[in-house]
Short mmCIF file of N, CA and C in Angstrom, two decimals:
data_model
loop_
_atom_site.label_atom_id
_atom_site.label_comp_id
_atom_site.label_asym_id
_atom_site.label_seq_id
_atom_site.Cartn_x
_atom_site.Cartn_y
_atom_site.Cartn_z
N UNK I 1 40.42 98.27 73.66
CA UNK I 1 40.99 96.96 73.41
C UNK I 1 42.24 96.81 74.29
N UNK I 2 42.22 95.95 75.46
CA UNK I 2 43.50 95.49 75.72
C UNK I 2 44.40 95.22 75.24
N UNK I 3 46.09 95.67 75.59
CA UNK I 3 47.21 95.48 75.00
C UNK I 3 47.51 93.84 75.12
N UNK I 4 48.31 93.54 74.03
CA UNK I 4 48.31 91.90 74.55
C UNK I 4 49.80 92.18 74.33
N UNK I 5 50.43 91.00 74.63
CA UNK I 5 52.13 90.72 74.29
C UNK I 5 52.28 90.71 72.85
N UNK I 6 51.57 90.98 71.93
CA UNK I 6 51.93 91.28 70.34
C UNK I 6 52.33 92.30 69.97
N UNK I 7 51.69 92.95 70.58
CA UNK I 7 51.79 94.63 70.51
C UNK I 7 53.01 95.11 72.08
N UNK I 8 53.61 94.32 73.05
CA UNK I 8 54.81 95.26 73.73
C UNK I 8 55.81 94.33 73.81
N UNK I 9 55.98 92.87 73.03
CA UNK I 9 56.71 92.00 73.08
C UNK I 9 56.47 90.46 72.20
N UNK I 10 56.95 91.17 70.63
CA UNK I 10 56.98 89.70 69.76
C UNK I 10 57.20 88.99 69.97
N UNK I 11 58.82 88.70 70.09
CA UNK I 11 59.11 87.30 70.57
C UNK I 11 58.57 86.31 71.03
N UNK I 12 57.90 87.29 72.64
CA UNK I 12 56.99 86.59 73.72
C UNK I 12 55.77 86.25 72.91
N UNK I 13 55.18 86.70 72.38
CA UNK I 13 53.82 86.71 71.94
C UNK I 13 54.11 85.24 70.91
N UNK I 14 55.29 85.40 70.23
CA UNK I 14 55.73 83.97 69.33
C UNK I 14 55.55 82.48 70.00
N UNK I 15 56.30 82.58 71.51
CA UNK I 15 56.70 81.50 72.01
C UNK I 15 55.37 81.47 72.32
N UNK I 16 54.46 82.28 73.36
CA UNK I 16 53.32 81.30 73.95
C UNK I 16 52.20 81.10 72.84
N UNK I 17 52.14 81.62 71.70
CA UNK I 17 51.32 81.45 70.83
C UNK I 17 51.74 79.83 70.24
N UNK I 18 52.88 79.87 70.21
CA UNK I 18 53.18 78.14 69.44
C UNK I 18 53.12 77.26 70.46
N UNK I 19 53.20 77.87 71.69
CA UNK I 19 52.74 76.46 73.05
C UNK I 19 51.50 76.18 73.31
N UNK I 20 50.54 77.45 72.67
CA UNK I 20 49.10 77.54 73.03
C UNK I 20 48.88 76.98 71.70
N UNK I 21 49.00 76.64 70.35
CA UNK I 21 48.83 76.04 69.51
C UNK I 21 48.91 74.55 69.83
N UNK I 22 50.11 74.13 70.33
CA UNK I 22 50.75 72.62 70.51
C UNK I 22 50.26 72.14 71.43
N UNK I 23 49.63 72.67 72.52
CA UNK I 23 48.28 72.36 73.77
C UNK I 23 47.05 72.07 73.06
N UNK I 24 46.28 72.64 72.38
CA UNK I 24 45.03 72.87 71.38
C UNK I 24 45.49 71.43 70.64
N UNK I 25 46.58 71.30 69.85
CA UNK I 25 46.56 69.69 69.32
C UNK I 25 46.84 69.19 70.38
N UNK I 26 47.72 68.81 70.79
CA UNK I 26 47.57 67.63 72.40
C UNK I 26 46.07 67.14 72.45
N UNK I 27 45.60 68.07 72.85
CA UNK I 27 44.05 68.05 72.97
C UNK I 27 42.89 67.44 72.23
N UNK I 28 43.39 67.53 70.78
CA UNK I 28 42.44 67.22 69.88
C UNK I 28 41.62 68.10 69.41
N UNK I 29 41.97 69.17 70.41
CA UNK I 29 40.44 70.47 69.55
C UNK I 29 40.87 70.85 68.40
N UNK I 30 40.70 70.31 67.46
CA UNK I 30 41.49 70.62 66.07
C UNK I 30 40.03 70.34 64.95
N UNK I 31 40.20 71.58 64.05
CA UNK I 31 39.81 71.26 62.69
C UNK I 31 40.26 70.39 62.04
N UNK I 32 40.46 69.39 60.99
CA UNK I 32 41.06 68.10 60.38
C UNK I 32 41.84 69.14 59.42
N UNK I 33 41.45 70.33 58.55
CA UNK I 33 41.85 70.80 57.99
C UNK I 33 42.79 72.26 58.47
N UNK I 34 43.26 72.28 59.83
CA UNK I 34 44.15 73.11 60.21
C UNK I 34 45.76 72.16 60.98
N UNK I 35 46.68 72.34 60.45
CA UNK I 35 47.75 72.00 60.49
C UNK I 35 48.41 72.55 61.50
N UNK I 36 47.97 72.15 63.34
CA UNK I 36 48.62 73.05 63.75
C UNK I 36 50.02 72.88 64.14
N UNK I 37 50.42 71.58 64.34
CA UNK I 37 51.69 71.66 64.63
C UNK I 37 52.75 72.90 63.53
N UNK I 38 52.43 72.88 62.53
CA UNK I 38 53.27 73.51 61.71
C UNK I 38 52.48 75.49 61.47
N UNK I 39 51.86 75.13 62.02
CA UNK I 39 51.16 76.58 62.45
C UNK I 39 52.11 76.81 63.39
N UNK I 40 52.07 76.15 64.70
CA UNK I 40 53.03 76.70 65.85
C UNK I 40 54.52 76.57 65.71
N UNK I 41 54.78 76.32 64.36
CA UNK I 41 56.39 76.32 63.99
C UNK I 41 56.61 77.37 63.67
N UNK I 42 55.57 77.86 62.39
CA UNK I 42 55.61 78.87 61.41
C UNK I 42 56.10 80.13 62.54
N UNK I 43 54.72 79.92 63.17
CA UNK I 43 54.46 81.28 64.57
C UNK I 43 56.24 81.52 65.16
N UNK I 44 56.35 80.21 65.80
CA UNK I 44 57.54 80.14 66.42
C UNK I 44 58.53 80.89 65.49
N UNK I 45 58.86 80.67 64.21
CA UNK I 45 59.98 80.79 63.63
C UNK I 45 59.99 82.49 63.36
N UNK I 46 59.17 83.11 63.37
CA UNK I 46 58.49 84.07 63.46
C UNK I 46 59.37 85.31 64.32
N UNK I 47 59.08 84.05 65.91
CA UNK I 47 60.33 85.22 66.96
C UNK I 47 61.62 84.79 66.70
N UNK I 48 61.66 83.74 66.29
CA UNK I 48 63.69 82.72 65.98
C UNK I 48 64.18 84.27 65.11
N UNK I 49 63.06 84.67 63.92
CA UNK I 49 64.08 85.44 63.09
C UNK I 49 64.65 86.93 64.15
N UNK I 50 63.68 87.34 64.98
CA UNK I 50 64.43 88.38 65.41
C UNK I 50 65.61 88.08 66.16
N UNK I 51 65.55 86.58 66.68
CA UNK I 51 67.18 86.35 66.94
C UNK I 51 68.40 86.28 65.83
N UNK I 52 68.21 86.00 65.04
CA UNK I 52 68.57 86.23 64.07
C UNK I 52 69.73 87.12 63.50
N UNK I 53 68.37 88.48 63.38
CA UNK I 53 68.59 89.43 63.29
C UNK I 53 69.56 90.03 63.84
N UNK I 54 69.22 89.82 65.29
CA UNK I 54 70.18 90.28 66.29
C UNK I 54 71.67 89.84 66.09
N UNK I 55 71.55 88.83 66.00
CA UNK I 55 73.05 87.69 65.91
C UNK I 55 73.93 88.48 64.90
N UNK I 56 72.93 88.45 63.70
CA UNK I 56 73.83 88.86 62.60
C UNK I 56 74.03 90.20 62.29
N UNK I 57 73.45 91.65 63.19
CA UNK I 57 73.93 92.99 63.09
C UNK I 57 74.64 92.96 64.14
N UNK I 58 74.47 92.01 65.61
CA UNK I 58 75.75 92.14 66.35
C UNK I 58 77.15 92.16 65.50
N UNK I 59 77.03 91.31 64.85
CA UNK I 59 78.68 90.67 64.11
C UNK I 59 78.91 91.94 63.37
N UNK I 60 78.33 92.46 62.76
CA UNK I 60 78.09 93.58 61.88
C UNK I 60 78.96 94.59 62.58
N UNK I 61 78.56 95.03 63.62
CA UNK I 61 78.57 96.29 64.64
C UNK I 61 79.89 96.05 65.96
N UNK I 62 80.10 94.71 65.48
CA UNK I 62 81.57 94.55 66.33
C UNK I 62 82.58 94.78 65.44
N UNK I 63 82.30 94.13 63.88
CA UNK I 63 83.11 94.09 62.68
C UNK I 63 83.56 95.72 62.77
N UNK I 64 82.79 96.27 62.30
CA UNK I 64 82.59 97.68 62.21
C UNK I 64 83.62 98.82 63.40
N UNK I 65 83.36 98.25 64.41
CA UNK I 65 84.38 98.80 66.07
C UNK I 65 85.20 98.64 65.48
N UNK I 66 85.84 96.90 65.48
CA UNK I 66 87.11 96.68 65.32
C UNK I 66 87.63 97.71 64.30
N UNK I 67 87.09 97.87 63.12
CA UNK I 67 87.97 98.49 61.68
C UNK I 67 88.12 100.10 62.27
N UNK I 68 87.01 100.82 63.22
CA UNK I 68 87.42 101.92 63.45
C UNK I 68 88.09 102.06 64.82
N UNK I 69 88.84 101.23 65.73
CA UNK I 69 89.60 101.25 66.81
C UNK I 69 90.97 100.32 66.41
N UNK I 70 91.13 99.69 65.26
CA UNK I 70 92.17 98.88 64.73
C UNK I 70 92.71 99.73 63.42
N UNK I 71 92.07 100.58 63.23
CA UNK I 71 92.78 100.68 61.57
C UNK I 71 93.04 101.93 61.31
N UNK I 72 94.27 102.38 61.00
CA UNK I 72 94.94 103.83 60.92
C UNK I 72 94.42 104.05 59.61
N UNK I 73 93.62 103.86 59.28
CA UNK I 73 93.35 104.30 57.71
C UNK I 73 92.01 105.29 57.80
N UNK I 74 92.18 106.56 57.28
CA UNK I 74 91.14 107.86 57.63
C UNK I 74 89.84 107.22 56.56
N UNK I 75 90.19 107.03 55.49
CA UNK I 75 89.34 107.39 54.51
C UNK I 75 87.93 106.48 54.36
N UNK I 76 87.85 105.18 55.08
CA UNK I 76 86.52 104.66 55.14
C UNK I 76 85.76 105.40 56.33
N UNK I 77 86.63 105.53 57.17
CA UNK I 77 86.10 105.74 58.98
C UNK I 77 84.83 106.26 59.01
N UNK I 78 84.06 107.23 57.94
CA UNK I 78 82.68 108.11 57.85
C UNK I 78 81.55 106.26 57.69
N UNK I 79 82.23 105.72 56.73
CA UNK I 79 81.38 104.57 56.31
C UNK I 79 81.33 103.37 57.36
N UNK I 80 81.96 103.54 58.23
CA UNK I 80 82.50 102.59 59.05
C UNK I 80 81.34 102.71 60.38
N UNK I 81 81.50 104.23 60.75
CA UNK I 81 80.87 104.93 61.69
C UNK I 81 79.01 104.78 61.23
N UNK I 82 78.84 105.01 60.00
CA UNK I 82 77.64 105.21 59.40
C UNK I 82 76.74 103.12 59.83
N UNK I 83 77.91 102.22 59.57
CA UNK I 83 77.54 101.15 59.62
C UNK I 83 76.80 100.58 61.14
N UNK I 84 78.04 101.33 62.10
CA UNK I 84 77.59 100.80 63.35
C UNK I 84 76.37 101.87 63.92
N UNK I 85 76.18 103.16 63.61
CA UNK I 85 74.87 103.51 63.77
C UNK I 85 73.46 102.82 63.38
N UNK I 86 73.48 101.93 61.60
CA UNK I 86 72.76 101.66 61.37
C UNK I 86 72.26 100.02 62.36
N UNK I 87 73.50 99.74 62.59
CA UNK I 87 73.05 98.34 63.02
C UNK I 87 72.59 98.45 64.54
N UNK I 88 73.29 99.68 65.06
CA UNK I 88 72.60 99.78 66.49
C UNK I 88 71.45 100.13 66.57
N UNK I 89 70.79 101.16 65.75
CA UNK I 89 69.58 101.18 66.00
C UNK I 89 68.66 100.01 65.39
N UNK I 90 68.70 99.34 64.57
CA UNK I 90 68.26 98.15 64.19
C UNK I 90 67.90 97.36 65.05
N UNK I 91 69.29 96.98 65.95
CA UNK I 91 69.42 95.89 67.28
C UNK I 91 68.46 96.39 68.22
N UNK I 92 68.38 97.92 68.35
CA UNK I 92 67.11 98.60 69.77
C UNK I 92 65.68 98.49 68.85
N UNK I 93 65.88 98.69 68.06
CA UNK I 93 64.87 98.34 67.04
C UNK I 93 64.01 97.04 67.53
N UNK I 94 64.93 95.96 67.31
CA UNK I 94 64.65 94.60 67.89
C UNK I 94 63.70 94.31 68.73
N UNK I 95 64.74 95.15 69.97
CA UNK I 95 64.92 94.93 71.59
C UNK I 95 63.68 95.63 72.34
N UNK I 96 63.28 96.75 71.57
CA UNK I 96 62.24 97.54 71.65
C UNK I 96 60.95 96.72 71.72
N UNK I 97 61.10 95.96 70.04
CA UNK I 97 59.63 95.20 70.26
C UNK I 97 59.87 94.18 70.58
N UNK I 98 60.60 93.06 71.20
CA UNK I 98 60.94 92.39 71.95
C UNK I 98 61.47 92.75 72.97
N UNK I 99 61.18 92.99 74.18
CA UNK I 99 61.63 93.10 75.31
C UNK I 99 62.05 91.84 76.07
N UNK I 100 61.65 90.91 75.67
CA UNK I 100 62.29 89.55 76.35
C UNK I 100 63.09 89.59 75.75
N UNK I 101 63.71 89.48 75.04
CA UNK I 101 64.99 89.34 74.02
C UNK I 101 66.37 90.35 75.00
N UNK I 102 65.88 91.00 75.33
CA UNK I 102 66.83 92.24 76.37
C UNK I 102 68.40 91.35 76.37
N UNK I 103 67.90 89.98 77.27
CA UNK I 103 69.51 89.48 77.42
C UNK I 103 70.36 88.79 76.64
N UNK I 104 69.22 88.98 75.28
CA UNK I 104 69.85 87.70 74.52
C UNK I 104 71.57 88.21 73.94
N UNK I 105 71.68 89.62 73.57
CA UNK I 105 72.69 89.70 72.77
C UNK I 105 73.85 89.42 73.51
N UNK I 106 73.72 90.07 75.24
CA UNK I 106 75.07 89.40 76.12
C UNK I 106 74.86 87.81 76.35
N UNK I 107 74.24 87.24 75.85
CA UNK I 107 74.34 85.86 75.56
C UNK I 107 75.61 85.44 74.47
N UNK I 108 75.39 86.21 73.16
CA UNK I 108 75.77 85.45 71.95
C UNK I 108 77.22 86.55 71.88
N UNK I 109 77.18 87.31 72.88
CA UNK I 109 78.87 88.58 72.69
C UNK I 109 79.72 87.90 71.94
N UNK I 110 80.18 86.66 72.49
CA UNK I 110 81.72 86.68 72.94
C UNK I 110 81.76 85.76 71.32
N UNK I 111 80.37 84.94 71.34
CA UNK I 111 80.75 84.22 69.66
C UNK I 111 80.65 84.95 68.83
N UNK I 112 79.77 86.51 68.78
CA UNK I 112 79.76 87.18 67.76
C UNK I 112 81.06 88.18 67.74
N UNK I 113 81.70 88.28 68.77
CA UNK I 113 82.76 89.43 68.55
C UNK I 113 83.62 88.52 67.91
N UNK I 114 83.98 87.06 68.30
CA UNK I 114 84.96 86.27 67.05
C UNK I 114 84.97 86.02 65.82
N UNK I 115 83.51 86.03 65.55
CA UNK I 115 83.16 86.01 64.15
C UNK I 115 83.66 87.80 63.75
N UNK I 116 83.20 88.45 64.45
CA UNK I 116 83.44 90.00 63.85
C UNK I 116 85.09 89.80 63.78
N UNK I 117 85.64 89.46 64.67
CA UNK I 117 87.13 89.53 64.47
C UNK I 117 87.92 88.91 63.37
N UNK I 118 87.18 87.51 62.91
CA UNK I 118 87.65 86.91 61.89
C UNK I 118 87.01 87.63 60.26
N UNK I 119 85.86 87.89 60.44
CA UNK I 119 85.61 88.83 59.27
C UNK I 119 86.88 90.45 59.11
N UNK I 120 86.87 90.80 60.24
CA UNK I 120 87.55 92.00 60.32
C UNK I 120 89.02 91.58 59.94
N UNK I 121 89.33 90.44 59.92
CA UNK I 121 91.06 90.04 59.97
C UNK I 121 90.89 89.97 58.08
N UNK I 122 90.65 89.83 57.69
CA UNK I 122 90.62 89.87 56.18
C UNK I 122 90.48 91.63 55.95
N UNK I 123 90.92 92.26 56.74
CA UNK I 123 90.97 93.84 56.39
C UNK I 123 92.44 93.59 56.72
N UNK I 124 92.96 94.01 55.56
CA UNK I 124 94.97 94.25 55.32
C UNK I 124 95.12 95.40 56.16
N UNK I 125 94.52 96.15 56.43
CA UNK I 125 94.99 97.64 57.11
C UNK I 125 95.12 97.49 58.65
N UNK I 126 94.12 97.13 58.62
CA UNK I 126 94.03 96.77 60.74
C UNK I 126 95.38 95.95 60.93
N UNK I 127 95.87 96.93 62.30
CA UNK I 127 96.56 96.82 63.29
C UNK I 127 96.23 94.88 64.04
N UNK I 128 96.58 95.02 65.02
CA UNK I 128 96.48 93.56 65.96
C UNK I 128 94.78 93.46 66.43
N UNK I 129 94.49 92.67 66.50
CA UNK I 129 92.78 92.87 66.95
C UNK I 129 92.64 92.55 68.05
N UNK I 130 92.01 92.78 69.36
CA UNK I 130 92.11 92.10 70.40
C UNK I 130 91.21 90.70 70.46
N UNK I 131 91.85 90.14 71.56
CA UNK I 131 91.88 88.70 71.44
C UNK I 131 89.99 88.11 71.90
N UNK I 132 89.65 89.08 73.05
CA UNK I 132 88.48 89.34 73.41
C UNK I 132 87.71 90.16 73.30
N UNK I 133 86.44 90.62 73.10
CA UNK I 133 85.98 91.82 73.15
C UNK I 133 86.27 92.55 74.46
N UNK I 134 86.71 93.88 73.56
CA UNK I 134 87.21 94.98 74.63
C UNK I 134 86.49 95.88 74.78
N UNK I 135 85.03 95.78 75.09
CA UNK I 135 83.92 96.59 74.92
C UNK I 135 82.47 96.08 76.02
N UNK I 136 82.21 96.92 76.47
CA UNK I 136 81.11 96.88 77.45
C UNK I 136 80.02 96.81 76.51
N UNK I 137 78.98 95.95 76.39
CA UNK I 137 77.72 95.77 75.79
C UNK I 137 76.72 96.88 75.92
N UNK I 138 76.34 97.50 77.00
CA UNK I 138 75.47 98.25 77.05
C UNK I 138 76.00 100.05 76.71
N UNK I 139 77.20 99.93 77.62
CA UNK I 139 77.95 101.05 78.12
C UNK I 139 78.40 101.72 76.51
N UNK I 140 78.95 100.81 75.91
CA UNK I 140 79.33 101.16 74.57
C UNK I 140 79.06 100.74 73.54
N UNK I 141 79.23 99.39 73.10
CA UNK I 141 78.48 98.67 71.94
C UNK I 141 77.46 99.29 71.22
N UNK I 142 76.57 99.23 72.31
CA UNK I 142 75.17 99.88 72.33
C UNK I 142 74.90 101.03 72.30
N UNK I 143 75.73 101.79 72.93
CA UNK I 143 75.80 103.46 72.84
C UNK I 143 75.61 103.85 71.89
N UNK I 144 74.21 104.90 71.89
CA UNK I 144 74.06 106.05 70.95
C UNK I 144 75.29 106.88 70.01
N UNK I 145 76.00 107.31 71.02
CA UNK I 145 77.55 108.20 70.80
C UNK I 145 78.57 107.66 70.74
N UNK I 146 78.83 106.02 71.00
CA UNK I 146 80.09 105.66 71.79
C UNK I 146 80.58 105.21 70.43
N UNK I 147 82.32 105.53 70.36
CA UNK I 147 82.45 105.04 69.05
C UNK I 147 84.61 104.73 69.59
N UNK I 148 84.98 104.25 69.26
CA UNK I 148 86.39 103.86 69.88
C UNK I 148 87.47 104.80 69.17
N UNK I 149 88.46 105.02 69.65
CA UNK I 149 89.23 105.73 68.90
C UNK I 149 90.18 105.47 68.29
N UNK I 150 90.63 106.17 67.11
CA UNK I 150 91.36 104.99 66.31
C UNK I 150 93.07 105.18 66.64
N UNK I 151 93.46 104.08 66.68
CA UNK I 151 95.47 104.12 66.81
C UNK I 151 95.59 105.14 65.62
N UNK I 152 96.74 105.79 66.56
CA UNK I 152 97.85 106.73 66.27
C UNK I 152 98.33 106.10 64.89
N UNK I 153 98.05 107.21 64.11
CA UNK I 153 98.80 107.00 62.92
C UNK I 153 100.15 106.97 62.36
N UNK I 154 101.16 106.09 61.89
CA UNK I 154 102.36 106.18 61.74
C UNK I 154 102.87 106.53 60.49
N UNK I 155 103.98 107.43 60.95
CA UNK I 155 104.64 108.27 60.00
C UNK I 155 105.66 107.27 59.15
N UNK I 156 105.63 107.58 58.13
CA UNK I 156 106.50 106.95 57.20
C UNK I 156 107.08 107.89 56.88
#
């Protein structure tokens, strides 16, 4: 059996499946009793959620940086660390079975690191947050190992 784009790329397989639906009505080749416009929504909405997904463990996994490169406080840092592992592999998770999706997350960076920053600013402990993301997407974000280091702790 030939591989199709379902099986090495959802997303893709989402979009041309709801254009190849919405062609088929254009057309008229339709059963009276198949609904396709809303077939090729359903389909569609299908790949929307792995954007989604993405959007919302990005925010997750910037939130997460910030509290362990902003915050002199030892005692979450294991839970902190544990968070941005889970959401990174999640995000390759994604990216894996969507391969078109590859560029989407340096698309949505710069709105999701503000949202992470404004979630993260309701943490009393963190230090100053930076104003931009101070982080390479692939190089680190994304990194297996890469994890920031936290400010020098001050003596009282």
């Amino acid at each position: 059996m030939p591989t199709t784009a379902y099986q090495t790329d959802f997303y893709a397989w989402t979009q041309e499946q709801a254009t190849a639906l919405r062609r088929i009505a254009e057309l008229r080749i339709n059963l009276p009793e198949v609904d396709l416009e809303n077939v090729a929504e359903e389909i569609e909405s299908m790949g929307r959620s792995d954007r989604l997904e993405i959007n919302s463990r990005l925010e997750v996994l910037l939130e997460h940086l910030l509290k362990l490169a902003c915050s002199a406080d030892t005692d979450p840092r294991s839970g902190w660390r544990r968070t941005v592992r889970e959401q990174r592999r999640r995000i390759l998770d994604c990216l894996s079975d969507s391969p078109s999706l590859r560029t989407y997350p340096s698309s949505i960076l710069e709105r999701s690191y503000h949202r992470a920053q404004e979630n993260a600013a309701d943490d009393t402990s963190l230090g100053p947050l930076p104003v931009t993301c101070p982080w390479e997407l692939d190089a680190q974000i994304l990194a297996e190992n890469w994890y920031p280091s936290a400010p020098p702790t001050t003596m009282t």
